[in-house]
Short mmCIF file of C-alpha atoms and ligand atoms in Angstrom, two decimals:
data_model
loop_
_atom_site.label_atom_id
_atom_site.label_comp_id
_atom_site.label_asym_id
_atom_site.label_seq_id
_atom_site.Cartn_x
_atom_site.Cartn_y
_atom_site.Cartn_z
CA UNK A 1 0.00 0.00 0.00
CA UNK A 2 1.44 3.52 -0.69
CA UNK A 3 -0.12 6.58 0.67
CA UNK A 4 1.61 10.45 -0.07
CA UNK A 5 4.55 8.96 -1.97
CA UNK A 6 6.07 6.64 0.24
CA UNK A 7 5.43 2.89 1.34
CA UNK A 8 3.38 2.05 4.13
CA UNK A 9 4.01 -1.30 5.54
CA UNK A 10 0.51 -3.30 6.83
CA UNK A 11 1.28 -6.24 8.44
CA UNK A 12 -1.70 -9.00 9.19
CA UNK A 13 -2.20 -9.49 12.68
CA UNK A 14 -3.68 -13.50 13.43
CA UNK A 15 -7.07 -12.57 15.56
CA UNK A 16 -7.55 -15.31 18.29
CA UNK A 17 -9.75 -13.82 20.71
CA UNK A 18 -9.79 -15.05 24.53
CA UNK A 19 -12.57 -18.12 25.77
CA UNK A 20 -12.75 -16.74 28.38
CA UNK A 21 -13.28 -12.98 28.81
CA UNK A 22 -13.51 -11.21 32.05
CA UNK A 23 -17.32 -12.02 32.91
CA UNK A 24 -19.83 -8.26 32.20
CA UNK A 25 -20.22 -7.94 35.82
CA UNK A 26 -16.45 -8.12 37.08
CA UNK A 27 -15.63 -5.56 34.39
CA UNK A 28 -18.29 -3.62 35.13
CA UNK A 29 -17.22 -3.52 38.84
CA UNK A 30 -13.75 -2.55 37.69
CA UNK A 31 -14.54 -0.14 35.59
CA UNK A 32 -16.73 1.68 38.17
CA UNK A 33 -13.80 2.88 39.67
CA UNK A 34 -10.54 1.90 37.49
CA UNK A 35 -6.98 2.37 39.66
CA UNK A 36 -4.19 3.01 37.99
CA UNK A 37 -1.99 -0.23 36.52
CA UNK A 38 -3.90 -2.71 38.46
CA UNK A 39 -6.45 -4.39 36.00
CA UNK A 40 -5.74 -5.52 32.88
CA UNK A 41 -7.89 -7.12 29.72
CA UNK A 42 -8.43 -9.72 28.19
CA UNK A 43 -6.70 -9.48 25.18
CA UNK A 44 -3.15 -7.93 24.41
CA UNK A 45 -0.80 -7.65 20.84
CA UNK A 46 2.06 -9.87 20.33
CA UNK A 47 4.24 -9.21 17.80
CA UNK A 48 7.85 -10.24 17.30
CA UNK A 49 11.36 -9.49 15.23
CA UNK A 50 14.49 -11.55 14.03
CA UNK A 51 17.20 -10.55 12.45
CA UNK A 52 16.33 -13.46 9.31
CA UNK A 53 12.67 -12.40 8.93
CA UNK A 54 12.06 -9.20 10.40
CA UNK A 55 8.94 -8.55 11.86
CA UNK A 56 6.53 -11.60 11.98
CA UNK A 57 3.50 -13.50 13.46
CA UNK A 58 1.36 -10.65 14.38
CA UNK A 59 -1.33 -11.66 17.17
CA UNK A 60 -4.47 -10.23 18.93
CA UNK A 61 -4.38 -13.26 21.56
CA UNK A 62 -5.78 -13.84 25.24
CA UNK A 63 -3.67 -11.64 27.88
CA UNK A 64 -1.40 -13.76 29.22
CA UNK A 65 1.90 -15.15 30.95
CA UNK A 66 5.14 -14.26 28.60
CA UNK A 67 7.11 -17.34 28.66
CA UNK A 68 10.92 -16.90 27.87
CA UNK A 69 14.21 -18.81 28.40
CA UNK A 70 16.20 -16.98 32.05
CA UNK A 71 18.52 -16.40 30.09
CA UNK A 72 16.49 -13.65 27.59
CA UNK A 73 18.51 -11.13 27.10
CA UNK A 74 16.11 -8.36 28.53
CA UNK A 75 16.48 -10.45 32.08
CA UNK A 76 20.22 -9.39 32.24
CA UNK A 77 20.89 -6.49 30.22
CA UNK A 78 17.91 -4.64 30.06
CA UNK A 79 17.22 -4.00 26.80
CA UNK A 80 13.27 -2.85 26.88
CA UNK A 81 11.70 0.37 25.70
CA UNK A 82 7.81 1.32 26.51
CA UNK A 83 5.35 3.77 25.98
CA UNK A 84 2.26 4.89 27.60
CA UNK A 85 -0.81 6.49 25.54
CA UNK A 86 -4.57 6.36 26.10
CA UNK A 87 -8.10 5.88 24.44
CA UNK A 88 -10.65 8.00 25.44
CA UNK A 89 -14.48 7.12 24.84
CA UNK A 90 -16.10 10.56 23.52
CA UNK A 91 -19.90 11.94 24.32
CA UNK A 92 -21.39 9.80 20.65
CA UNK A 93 -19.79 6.92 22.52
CA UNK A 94 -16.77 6.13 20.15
CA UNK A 95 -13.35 5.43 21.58
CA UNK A 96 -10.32 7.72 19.88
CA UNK A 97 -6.60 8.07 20.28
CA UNK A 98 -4.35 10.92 21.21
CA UNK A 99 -1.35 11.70 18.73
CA UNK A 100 -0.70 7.50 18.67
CA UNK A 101 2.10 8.66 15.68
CA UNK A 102 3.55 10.51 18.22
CA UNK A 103 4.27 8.34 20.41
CA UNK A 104 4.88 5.79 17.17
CA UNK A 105 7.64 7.93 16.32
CA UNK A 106 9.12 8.56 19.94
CA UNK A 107 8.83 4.05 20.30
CA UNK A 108 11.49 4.43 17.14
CA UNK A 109 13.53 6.75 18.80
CA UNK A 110 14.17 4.67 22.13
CA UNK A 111 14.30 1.05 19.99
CA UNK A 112 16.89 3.37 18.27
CA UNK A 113 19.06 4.39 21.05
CA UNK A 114 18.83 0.87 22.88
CA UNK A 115 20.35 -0.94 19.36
CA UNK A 116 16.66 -2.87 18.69
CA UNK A 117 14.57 -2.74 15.56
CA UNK A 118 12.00 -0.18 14.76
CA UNK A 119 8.58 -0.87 14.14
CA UNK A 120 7.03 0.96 11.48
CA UNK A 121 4.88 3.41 12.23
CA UNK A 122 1.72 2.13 10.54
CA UNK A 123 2.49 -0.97 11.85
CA UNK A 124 2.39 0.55 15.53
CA UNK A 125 -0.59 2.27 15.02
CA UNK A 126 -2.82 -0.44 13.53
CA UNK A 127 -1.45 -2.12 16.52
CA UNK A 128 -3.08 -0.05 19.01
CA UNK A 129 -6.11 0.42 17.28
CA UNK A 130 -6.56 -3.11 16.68
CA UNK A 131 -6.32 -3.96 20.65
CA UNK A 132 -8.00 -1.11 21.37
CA UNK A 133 -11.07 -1.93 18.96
CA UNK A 134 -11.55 -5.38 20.45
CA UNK A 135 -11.26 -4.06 23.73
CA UNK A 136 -13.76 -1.03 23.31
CA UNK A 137 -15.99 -2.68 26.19
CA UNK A 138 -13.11 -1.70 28.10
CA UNK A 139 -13.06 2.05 27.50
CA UNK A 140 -14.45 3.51 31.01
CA UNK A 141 -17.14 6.90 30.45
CA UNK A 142 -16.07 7.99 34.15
CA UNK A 143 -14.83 11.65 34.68
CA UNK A 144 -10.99 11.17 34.19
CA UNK A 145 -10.81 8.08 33.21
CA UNK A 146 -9.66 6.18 30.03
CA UNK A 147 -8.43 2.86 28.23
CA UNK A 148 -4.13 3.22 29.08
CA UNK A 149 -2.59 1.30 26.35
CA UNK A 150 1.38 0.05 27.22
CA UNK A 151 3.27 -0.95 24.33
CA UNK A 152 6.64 -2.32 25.19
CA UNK A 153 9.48 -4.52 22.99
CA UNK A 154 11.74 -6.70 24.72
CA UNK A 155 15.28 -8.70 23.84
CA UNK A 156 14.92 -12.34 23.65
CA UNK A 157 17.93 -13.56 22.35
CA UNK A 158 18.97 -16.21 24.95
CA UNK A 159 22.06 -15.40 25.39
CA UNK A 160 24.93 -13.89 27.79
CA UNK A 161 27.06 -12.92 25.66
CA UNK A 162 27.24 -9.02 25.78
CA UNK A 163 28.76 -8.30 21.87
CA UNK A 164 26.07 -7.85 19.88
CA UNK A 165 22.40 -6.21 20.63
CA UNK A 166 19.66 -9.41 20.73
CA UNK A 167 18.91 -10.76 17.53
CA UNK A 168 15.12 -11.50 18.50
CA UNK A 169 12.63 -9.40 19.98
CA UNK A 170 8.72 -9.32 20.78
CA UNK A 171 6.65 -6.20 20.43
CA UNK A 172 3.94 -6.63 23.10
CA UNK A 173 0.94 -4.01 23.61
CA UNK A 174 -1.08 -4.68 27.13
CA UNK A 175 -4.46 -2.07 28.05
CA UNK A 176 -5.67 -1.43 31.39
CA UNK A 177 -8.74 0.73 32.34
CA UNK A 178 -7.59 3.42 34.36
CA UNK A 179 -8.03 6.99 36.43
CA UNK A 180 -6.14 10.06 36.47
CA UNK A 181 -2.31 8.65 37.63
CA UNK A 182 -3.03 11.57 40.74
CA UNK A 183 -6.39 12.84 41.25
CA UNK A 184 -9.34 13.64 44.08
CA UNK A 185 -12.81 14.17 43.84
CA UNK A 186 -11.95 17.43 43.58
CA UNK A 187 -9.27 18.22 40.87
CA UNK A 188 -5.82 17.06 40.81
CA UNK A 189 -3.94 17.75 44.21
CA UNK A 190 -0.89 19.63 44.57
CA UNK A 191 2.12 17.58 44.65
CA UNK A 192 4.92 18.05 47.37
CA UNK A 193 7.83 16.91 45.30
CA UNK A 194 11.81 16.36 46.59
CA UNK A 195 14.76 17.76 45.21
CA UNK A 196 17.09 14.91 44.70
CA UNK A 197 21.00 16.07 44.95
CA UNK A 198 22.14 12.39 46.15
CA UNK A 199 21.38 10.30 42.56
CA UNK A 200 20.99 11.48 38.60
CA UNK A 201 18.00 10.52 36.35
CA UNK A 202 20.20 10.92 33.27
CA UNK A 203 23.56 12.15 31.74
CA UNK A 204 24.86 13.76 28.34
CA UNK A 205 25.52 10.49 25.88
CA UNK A 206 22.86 8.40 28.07
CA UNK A 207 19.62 6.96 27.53
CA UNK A 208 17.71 9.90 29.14
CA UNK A 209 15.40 10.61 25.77
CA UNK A 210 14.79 7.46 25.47
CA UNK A 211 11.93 5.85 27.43
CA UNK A 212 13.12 2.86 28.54
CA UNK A 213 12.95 0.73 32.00
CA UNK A 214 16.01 1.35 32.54
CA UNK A 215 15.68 5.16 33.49
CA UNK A 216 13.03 4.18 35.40
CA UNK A 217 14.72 1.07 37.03
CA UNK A 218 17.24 3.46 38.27
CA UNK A 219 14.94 5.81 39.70
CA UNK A 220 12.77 3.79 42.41
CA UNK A 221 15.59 4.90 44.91
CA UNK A 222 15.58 8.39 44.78
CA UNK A 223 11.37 8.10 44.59
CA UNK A 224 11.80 6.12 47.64
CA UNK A 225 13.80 8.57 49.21
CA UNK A 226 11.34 11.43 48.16
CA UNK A 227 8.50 9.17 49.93
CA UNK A 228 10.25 8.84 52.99
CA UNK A 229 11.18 12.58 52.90
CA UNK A 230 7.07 12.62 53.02
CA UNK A 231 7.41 13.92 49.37
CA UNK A 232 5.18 12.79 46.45
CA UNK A 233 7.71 12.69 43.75
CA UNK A 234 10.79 13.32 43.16
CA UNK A 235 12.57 15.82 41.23
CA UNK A 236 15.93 15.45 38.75
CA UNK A 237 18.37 17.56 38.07
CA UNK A 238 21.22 17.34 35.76
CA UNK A 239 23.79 15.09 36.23
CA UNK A 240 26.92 17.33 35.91
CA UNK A 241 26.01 19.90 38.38
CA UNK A 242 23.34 19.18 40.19
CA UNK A 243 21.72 22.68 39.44
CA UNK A 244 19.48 22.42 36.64
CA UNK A 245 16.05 21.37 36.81
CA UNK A 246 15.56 18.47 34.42
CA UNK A 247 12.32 16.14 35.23
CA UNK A 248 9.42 15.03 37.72
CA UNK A 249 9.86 11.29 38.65
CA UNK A 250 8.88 10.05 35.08
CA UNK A 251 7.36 13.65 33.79
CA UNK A 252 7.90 16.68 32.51
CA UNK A 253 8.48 19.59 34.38
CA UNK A 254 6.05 22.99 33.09
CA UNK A 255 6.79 26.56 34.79
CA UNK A 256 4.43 29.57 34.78
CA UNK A 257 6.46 32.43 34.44
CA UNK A 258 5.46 36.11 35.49
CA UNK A 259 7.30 38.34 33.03
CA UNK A 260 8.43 41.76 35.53
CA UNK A 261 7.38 44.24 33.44
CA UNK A 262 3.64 42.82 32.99
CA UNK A 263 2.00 41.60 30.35
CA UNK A 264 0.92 37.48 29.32
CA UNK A 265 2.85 35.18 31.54
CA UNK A 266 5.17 32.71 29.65
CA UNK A 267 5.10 28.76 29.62
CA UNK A 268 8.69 27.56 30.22
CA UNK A 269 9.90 24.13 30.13
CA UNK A 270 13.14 22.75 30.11
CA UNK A 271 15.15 22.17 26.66
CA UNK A 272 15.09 18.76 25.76
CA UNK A 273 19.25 18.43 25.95
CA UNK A 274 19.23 14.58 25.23
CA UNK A 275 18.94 14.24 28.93
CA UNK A 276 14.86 14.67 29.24
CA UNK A 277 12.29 12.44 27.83
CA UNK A 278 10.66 14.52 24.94
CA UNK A 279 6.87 14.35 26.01
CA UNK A 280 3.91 14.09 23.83
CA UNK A 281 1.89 15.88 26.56
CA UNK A 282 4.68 18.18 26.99
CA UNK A 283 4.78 18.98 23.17
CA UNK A 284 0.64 19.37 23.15
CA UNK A 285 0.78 21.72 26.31
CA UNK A 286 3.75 23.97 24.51
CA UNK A 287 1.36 24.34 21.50
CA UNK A 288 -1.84 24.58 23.46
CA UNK A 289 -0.11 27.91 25.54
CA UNK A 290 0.94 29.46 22.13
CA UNK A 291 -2.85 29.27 21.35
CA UNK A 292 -3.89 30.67 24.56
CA UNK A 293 -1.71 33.79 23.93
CA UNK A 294 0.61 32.66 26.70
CA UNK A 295 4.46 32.72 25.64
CA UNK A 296 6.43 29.47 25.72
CA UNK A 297 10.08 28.79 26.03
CA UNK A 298 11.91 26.08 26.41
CA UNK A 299 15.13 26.84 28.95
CA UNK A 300 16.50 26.32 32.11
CA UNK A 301 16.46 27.27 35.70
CA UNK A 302 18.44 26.25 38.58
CA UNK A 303 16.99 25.23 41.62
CA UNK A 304 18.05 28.63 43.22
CA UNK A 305 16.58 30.57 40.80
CA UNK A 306 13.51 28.61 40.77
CA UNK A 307 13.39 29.46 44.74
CA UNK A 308 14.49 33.29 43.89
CA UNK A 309 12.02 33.40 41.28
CA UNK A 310 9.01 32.03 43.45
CA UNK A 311 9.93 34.19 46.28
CA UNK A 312 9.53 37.04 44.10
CA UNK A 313 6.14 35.97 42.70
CA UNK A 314 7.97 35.64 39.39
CA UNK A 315 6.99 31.92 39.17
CA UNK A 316 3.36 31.73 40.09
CA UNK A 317 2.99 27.84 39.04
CA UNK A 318 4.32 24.49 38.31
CA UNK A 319 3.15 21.66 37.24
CA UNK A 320 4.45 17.72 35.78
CA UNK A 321 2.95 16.81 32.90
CA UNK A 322 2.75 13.23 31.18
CA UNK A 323 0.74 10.22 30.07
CA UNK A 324 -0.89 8.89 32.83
CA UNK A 325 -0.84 11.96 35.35
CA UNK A 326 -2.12 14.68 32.32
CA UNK A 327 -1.43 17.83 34.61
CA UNK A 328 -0.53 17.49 38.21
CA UNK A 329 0.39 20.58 39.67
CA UNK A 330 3.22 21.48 42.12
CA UNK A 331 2.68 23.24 45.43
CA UNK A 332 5.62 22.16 47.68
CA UNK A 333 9.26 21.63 46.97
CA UNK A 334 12.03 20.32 49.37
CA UNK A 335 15.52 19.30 49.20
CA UNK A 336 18.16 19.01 51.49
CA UNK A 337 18.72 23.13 51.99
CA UNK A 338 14.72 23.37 53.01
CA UNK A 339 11.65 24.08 50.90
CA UNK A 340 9.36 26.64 49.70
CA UNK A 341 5.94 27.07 48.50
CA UNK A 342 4.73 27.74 44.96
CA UNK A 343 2.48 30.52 44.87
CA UNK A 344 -0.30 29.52 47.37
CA UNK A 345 0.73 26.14 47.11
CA UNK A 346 -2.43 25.40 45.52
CA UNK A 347 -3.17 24.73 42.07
CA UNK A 348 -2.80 28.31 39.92
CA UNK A 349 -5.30 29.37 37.14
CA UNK A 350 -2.89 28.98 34.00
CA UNK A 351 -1.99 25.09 34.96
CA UNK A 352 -5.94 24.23 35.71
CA UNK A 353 -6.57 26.25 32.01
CA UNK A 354 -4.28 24.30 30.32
CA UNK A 355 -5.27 20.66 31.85
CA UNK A 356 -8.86 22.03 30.87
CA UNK A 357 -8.28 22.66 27.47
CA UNK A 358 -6.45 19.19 27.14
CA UNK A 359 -8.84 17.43 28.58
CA UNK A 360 -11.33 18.73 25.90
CA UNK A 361 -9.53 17.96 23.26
CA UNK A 362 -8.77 14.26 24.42
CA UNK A 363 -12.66 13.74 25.60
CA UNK A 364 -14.35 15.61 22.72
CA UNK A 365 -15.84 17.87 24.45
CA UNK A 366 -13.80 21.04 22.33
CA UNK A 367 -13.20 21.16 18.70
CA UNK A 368 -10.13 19.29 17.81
CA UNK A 369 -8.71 22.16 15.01
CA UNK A 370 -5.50 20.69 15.54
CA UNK A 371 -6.72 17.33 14.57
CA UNK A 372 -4.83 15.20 17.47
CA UNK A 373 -7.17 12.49 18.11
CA UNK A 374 -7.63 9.82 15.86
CA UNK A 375 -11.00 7.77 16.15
CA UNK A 376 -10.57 3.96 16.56
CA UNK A 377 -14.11 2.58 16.72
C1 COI Y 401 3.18 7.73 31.22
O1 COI Y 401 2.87 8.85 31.55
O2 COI Y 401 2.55 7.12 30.34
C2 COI Y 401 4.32 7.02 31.83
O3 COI Y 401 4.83 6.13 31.25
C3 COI Y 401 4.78 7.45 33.16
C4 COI Y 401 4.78 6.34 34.17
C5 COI Y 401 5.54 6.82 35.36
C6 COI Y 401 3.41 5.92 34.55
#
């Protein structure tokens, strides 16, 4: 098939749905009240890679136990790269996608940097939207919630030898209903979050653009640390001087920025430098200010400047932005030298504006003009 010049690779997927599907009333129950990574349905993508026949054997089959030799590659190496996107049922009751060749593109990206193969991204889309069509039963209608979709590829090489990236692989895509990733029955709280001086997310030449469980492997310590600090999350700087604000656990990082002579208040975010994940909700909420006459930038601040600059009322707001948690706005920080409040350590207008007009978008209730969602079924 070629569409706009260029090939576009459609790969059959084998259809072999489950026997035995979660029963109407347990998934009913579940999706009541869907929690975040806990439930899972019944079906889920398999699709795998080797170096003789490329990709091959494409499967919508029952959700179910991965069976591999211990001595898979991924099991001692690591070599694994995810993403995390969502399906949102609209008011007509269809189900539709948010930027899926987004985060298509950014799956390429990471296979790239970890040495694995990339998937094109056709074939990554109809993926998705093939899971995600047999699974529309799935899709909760609650305030907040939505169908998560996790696809992830894997090394299966059995091998121990560390020469030569895996020369098999399987392309997996899992869905579980779920809520916002931080939320109350009021609106998203305001996160106390920890400065973490001790350990480094990621460093210049790394794998800190790349979203892979590695980067996150590495960071249960330091979120552990913020927890027991009685922090929510914790907050990365760079690795090289432990001054620049980089990420939020396994977010972005936004900044609402007062300019001092007056006028529209400015969006800033830090530069992705190769050490930061490049976010698709980062990249929507960047494009979504512009529209909403706000400026953006993407820079950098130091943690004493961010402390200066709050003190000063010169940054009113903050807020992590991702995936799973959408918006989740900042109201505490601490680190090791004491904390400070961000504005009225509540969340600010600009951050609930901008979660509002995302949330439109992704649930249909605005007009999509920038034509971001993609309608599955
Ligand atoms: C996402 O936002 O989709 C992520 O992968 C973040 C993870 C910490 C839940």
């Amino acid at each position: 098939m070629v569409a706009r010049g260029r090939a576009v690779v459609i790969l059959e997927f084998e259809v072999r749905p489950s026997r035995s599907p979660m029963p109407d009333v347990e998934r009913r129950s579940i999706l009541a009240a869907p929690v975040f990574g806990q439930a899972f349905t019944d079906h889920m993508i398999t699709l795998r890679w080797d170096d003789e026949r490329g990709w091959h054997d494409g499967r919508l089959e029952e959700y179910q136990n991965i069976s591999l030799p211990p001595t898979a590659s991924v099991f001692h190496y690591g070599q694994e790269v995810f993403e995390g996107m969502k399906a949102y049922r609209q008011p007509d009751g269809s189900v539709a996608l948010f930027r899926p060749e987004r985060n298509a593109a950014r799956f390429n990206a990471s296979a790239q940097r970890l040495a694995m193969p990339e998937l094109p991204v056709e074939t990554f889309v109809q993926a998705v939207e093939l899971l995600v069509r047999q699974e529309r039963h799935w899709v909760p209608d609650g305030a907040g919630t939505s169908l998560y979709l996790r696809p992830f590829m894997i090394a299966t090489q059995p091998t121990l030898g560390f020469t030569l990236p895996s020369r098999s692989y399987l392309f997996c895509v899992v869905a579980s209903p779920a809520s916002a990733y931080f939320s109350t029955r009021t609106g998203p709280p305001a996160l106390t979050v920890w400065l973490s001086e001790e350990y480094a997310r990621a460093a210049p030449g790394g794998t800190g653009a790349a979203k892979a469980g590695g980067n996150y492997a590495a960071a249960f310590l330091a979120q552990r640390q913020a927890v027991e600090q009685g922090c929510d999350q914790v907050v990365w700087l760079d690795a090289a001087e432990h001054t620049w604000v980089e990420e939020m656990g396994g977010m972005n990082l936004c900044f609402v920025q007062q300019p001092a002579g007056g006028g529209p208040a400015t969006l800033m975010t830090p530069a992705l430098t190769g050490t930061l994940l490049p976010g698709v909700t980062r990249d929507s909420l960047l494009q979504l200010a512009a529209r909403l006459g706000l400026g953006c930038e993407e820079g950098r601040l130091s943690v004493s400047q961010w402390r200066k600059h709050c003190e000063e009322g010169l940054i009113t707001e903050v807020f992590a932005c991702g995936t799973a948690a959408v918006i989740a706005p900042v109201g505490h920080v601490r680190g090791a030298g004491g904390g400070w409040t961000i504005g009225d350590g509540s969340p600010g207008p600009v951050t609930l504006r901008l979660r509002d007009e995302l949330l439109g978008i992704q649930y249909g209730r605005t007009t999509d003009e920038l034509r971001w969602m993609r309608k599955v079924c």
